[in-house]
mmCIF file of C-alpha atoms in Angstrom:
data_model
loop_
_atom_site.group_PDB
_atom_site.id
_atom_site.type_symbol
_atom_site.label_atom_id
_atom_site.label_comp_id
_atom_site.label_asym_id
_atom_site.label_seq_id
_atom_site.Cartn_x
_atom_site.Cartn_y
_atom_site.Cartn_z
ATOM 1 C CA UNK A 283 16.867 15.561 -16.997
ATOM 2 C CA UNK A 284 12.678 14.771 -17.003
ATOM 3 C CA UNK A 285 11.247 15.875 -14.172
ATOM 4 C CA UNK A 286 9.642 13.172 -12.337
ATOM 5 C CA UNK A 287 6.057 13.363 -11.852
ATOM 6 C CA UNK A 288 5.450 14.866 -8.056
ATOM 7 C CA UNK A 289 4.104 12.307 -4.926
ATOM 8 C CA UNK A 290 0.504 14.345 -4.412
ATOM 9 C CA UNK A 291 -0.267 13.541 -8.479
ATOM 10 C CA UNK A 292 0.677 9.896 -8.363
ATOM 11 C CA UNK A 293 -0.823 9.816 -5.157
ATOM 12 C CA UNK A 294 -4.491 10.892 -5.909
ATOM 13 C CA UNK A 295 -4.432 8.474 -9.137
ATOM 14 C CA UNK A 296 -3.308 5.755 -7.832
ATOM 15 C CA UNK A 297 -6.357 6.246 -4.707
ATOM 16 C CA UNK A 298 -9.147 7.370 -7.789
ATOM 17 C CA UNK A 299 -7.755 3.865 -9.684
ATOM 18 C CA UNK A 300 -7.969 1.668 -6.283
ATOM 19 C CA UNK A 301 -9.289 3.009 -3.370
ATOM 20 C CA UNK A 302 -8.497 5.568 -0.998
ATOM 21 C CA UNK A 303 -6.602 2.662 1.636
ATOM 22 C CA UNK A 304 -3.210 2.070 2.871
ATOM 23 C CA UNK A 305 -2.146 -0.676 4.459
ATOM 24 C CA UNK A 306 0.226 -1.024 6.644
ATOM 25 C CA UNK A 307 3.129 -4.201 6.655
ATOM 26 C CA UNK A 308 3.818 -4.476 10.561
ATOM 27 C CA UNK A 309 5.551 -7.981 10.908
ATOM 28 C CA UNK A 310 5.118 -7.430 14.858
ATOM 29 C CA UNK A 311 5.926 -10.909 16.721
ATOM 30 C CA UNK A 312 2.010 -11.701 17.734
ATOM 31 C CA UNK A 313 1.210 -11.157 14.057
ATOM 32 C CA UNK A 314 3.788 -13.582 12.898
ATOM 33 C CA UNK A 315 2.791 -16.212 15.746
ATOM 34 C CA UNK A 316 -1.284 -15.727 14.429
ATOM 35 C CA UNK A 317 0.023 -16.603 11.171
ATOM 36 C CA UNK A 318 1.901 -20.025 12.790
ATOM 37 C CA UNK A 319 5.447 -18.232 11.651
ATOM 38 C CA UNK A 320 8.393 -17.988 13.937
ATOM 39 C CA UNK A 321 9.377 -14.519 14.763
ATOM 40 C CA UNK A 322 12.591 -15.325 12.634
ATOM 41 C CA UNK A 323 14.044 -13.890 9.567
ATOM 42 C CA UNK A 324 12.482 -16.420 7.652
ATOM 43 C CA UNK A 325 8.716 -15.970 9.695
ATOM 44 C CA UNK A 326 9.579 -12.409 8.099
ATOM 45 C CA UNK A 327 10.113 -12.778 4.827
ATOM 46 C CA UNK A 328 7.127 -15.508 4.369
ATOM 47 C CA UNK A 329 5.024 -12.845 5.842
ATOM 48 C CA UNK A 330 5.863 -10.005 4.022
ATOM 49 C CA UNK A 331 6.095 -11.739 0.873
ATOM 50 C CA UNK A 332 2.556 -13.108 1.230
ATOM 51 C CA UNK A 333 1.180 -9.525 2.140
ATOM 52 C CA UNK A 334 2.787 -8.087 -1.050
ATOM 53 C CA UNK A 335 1.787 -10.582 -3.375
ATOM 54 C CA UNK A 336 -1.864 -10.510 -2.333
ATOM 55 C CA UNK A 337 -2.214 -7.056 -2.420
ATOM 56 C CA UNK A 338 0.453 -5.124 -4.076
ATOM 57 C CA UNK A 339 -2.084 -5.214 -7.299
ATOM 58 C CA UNK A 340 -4.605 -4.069 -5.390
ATOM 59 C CA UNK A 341 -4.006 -1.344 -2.828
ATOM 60 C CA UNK A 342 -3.096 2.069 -3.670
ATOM 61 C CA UNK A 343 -0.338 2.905 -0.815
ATOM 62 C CA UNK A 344 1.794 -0.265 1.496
ATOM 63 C CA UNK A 345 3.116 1.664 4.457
ATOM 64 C CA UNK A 346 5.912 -0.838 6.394
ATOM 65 C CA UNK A 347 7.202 -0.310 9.712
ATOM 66 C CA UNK A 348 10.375 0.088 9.485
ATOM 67 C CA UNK A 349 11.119 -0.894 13.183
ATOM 68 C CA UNK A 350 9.818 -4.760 12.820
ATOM 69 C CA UNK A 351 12.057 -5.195 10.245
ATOM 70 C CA UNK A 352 15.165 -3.520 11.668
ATOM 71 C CA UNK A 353 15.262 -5.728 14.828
ATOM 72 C CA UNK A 354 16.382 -8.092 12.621
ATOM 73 C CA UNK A 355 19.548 -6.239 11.689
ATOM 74 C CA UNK A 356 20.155 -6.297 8.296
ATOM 75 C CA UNK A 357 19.023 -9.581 7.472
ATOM 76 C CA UNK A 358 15.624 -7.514 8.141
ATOM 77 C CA UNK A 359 16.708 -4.616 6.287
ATOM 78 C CA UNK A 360 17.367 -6.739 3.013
ATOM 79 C CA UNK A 361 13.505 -8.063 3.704
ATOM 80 C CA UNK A 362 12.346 -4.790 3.519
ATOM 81 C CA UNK A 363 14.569 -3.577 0.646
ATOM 82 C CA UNK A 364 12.943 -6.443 -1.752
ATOM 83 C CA UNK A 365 9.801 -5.759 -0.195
ATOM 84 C CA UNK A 366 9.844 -2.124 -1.485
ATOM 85 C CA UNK A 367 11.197 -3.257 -4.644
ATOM 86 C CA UNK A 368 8.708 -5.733 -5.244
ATOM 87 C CA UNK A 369 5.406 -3.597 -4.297
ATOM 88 C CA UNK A 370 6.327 -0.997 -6.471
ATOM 89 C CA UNK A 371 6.655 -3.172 -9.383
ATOM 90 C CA UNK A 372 3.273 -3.981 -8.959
ATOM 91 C CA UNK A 373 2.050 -0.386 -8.690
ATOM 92 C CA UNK A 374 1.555 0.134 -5.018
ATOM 93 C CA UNK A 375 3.292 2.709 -3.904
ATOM 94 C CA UNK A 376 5.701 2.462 -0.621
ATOM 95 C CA UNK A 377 4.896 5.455 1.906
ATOM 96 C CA UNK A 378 7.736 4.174 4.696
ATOM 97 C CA UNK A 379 6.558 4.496 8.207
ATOM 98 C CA UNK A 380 10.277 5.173 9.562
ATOM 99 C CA UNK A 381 9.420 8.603 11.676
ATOM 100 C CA UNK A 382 12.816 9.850 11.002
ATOM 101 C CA UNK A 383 13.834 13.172 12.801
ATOM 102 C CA UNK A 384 17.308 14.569 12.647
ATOM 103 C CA UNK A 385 18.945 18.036 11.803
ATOM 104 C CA UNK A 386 21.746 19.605 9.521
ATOM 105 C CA UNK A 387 23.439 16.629 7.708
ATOM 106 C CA UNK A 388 21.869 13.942 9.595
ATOM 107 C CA UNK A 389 18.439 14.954 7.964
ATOM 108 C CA UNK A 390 20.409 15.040 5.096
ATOM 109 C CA UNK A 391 21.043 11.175 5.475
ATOM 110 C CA UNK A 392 17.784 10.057 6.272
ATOM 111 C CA UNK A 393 16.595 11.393 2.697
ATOM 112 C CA UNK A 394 19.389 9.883 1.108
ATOM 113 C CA UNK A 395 17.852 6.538 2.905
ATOM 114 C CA UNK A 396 14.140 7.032 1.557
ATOM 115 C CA UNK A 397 13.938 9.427 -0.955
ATOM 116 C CA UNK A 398 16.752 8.774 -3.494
ATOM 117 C CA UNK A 399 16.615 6.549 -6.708
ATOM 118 C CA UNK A 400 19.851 5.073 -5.628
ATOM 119 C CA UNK A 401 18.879 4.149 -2.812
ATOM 120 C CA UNK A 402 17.880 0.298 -1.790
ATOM 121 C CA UNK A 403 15.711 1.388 0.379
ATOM 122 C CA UNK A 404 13.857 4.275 -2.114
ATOM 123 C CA UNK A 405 10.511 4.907 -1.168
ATOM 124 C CA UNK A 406 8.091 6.912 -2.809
ATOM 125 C CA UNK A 407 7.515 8.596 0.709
ATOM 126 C CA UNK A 408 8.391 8.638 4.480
ATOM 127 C CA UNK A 409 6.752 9.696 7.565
ATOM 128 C CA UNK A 410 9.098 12.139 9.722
ATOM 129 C CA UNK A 411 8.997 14.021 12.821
ATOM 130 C CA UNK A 412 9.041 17.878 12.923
ATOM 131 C CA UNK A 413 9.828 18.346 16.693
ATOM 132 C CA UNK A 414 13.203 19.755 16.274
ATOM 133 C CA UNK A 415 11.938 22.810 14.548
ATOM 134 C CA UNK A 416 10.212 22.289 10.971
ATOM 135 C CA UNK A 417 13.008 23.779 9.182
ATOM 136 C CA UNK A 418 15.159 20.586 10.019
ATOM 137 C CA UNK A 419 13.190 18.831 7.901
ATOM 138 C CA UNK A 420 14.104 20.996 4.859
ATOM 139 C CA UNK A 421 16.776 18.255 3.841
ATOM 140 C CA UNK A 422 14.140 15.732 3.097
ATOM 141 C CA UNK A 423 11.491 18.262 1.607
ATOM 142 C CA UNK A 424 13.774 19.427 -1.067
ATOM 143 C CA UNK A 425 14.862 15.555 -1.752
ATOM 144 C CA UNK A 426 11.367 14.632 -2.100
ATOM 145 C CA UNK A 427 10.549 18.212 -4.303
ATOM 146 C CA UNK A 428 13.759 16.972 -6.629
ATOM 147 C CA UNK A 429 12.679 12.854 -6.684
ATOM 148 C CA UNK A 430 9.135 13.382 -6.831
ATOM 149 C CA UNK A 431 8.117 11.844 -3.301
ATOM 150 C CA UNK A 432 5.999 12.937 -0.313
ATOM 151 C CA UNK A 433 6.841 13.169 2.928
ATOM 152 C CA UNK A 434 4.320 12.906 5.866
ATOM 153 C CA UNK A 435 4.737 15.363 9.094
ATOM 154 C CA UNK A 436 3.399 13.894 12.372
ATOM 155 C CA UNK A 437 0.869 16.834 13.266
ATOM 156 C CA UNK A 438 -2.021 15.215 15.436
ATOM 157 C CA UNK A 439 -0.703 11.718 15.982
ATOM 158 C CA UNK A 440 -3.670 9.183 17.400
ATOM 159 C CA UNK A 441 -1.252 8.167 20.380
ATOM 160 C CA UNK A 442 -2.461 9.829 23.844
ATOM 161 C CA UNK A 443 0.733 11.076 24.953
ATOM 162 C CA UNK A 444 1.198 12.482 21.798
ATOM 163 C CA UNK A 445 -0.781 15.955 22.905
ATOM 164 C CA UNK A 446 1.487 16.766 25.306
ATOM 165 C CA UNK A 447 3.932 18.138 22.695
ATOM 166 C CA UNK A 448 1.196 18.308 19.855
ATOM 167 C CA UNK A 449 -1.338 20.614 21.241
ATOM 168 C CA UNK A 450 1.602 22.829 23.593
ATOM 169 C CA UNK A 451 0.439 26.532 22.800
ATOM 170 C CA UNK A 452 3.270 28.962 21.550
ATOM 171 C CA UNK A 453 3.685 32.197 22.756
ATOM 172 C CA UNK A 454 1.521 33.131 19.742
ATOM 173 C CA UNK A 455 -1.148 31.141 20.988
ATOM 174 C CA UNK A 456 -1.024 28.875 18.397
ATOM 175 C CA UNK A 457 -0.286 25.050 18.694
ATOM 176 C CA UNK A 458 2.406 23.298 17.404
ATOM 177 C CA UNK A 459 0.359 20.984 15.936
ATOM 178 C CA UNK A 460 -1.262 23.786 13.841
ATOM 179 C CA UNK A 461 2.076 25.157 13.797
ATOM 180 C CA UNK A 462 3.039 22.053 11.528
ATOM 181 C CA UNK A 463 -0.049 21.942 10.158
ATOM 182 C CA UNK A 464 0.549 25.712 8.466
ATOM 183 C CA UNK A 465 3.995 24.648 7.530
ATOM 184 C CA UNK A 466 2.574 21.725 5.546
ATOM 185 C CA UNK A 467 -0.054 24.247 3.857
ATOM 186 C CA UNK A 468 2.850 27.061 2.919
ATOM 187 C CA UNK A 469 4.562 23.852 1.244
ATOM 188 C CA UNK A 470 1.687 22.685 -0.761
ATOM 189 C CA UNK A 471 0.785 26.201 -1.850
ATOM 190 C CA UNK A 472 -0.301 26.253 -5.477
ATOM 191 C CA UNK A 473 -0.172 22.401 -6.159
ATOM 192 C CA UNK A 474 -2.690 20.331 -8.410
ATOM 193 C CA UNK A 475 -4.169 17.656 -8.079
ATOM 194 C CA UNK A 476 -2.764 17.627 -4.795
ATOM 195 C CA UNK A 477 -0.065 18.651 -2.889
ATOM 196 C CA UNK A 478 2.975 16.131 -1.700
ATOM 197 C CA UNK A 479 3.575 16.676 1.540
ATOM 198 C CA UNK A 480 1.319 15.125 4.094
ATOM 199 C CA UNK A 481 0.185 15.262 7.716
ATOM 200 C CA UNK A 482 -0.294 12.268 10.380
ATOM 201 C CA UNK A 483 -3.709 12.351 11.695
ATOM 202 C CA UNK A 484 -5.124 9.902 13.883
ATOM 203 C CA UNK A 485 -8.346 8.219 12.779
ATOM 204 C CA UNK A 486 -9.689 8.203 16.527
ATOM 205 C CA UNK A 487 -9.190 11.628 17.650
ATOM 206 C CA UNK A 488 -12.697 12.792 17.218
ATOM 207 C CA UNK A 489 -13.836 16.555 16.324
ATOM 208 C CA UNK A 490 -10.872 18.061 15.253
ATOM 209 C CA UNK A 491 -12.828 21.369 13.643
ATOM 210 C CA UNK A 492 -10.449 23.740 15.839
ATOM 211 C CA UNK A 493 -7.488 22.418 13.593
ATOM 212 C CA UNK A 494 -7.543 23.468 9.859
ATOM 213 C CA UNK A 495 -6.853 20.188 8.272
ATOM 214 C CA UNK A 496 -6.810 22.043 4.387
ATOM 215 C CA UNK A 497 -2.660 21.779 3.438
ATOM 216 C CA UNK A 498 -3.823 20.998 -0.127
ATOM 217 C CA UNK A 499 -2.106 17.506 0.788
ATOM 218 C CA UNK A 500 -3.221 13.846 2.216
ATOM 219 C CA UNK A 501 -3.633 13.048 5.366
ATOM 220 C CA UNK A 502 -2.452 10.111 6.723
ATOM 221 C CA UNK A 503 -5.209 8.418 9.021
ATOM 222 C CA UNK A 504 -3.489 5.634 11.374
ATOM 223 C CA UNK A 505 -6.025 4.392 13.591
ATOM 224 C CA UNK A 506 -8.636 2.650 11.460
ATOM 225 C CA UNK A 507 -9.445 -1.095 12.611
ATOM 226 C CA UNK A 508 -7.627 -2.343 15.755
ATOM 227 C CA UNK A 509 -7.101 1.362 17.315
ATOM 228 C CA UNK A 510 -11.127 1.445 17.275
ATOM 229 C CA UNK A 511 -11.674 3.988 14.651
ATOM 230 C CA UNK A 512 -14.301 2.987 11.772
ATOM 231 C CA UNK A 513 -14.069 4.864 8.072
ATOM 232 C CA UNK A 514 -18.100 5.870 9.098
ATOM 233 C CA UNK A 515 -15.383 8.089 11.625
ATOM 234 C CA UNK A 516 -13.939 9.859 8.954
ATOM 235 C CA UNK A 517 -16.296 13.078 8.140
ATOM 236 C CA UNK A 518 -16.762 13.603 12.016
ATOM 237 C CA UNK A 519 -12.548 13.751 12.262
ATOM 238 C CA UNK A 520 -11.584 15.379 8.628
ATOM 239 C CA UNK A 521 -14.502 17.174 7.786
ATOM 240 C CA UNK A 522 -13.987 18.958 4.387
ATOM 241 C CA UNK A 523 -10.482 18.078 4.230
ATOM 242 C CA UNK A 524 -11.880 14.232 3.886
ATOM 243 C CA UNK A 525 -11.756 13.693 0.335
ATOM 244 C CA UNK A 526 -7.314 14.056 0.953
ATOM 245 C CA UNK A 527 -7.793 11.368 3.961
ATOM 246 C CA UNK A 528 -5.391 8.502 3.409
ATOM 247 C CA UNK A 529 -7.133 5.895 5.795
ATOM 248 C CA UNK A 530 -4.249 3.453 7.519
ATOM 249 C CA UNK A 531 -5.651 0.022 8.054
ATOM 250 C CA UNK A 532 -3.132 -2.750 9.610
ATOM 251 C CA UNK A 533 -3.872 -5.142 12.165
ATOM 252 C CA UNK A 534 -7.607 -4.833 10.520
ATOM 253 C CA UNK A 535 -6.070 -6.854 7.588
ATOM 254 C CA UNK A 536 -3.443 -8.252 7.892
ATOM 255 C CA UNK A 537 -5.516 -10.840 10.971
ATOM 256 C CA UNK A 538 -6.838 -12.478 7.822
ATOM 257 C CA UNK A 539 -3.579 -13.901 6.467
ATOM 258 C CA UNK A 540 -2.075 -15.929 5.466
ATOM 259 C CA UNK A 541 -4.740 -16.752 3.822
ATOM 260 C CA UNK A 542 -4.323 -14.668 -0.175
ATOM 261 C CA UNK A 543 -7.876 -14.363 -0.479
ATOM 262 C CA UNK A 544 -8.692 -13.248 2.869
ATOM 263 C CA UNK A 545 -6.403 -10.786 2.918
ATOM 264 C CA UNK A 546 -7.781 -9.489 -0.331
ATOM 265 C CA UNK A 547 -11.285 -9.222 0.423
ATOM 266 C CA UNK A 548 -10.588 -7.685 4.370
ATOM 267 C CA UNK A 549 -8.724 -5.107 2.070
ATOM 268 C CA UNK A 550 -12.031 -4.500 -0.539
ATOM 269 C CA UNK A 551 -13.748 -4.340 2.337
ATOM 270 C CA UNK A 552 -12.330 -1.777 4.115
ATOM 271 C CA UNK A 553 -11.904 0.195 0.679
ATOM 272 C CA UNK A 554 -15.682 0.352 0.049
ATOM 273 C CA UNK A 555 -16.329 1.365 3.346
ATOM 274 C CA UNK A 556 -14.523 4.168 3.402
ATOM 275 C CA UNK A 557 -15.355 5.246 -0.505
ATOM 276 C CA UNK A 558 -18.708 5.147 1.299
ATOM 277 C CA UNK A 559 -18.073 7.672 4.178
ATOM 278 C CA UNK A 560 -16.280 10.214 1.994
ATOM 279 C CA UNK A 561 -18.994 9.917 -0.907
#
């Protein structure tokens, strides 16, 4: 059996060969009514297919919320499934923003969902939660090892609330967020060009020296356009570690649609800018 070429290789390629940006599909119902579409299973489809043919030559990463496509039911589901499909066929790869958290054989399940060839839904990684203990989410880690995915660990997530379980001290005096952020390193121990598994790091959360940020994998920075964070942000919140940033952009281009072109320059835009700040 060949061993499929790990996430943190195809990964840092794919950003060298198109720009360090991913952009996320978030078919929210304000987003679909800017575009004139009905929040329907057809305003869905139109949108997403739009957003994948304009870009998925172009962008290195397409990170879809699961969520706006599950309150569909599976009408939504089978939007997303062709959506993955189809943006992987054109070279992007598909990190899926699903946040999945779960223990034992549940765990197990979810990485069946995202990180398995037979899978519809096959991703080449997923964002997950670590808050039941970081071992839970040994199920998916060893998928993504065996399938050659990532998987990306919410550590210092850009929403407020988030710090009240993030930055919690341990007995040890140590946070969990650096807690998880060890964990990630221990993972990626060894790995070249980069490692695959991946912290969530929020874009706007400022000086975040006290936290050591080097895994030897990306970073995943939601926050970048709408949320108020600029890529000129990015030294000042990654510091060394910025040259593994992944820089999540959304809102910032998908307000261009439906438009191709617009959608395609928003996205060069915000590509340069950021292969500016981490020069």
């Amino acid at each position: 059996m060949k061993v499929p070429e790990p996430f943190g290789a195809r990964l840092r390629r794919a950003m060298d060969e198109r720009g360090p940006l991913c952009v996320g599909i978030d078919p929210h119902a304000s987003l679909l009514a800017d575009w004139g579409l009905n929040d329907d299973v057809a305003g869905l489809a139109r949108f997403t297919r739009t957003v994948v043919e304009a870009l998925g030559e172009q962008v290195a990463v397409f990170k879809p919320q699961s969520a706006f496509f599950e309150r569909f039911g599976s009408r939504g589901i089978a939007v997303l499934e062709t959506a993955v499909t189809e943006a992987r066929e054109r070279g992007a790869l598909v990190l899926m923003d699903a946040k999945r958290g779960d223990i034992g054989s549940t765990m197990g399940a979810y990485a069946d969902t995202y990180l398995d060839p037979r899978s519809p839904l096959f991703s080449d990684a997923v964002t997950v939660s670590p808050y039941l203990g970081f071992g839970s989410l040994r199920p998916a880690l060893d998928a993504a090892v065996l399938n050659g995915c990532g998987v990306f660990v919410l550590a210092l997530t850009s929403n407020p609330e988030g710090a009240e379980v993030q930055r919690a001290v341990r007995e040890d005096g140590r946070t969990l967020a650096a807690t998880m952020l060890g964990h990630l390193a221990d993972e990626n121990a060894g790995a070249e060009p980069l490692g695959s598994f991946g912290a969530v790091v929020g874009a706007t959360l400022g000086d975040l020296s006290s936290f050591d940020l080097a895994v030897n994998g990306p970073l995943l920075a939601p926050g970048i356009g709408a949320q108020g964070a600029t890529p000129a942000d990015l030294p000042t919140v990654f510091g060394d570690a910025v040259r593994n940033v992944v820089p999540s952009v959304s809102r910032g281009v998908l307000r261009h649609g439906p438009d191709a072109s617009a959608l395609r320059a928003a996205a060069v835009r915000f590509a340069e800018e950021v292969r500016t700040a981490v020069a």
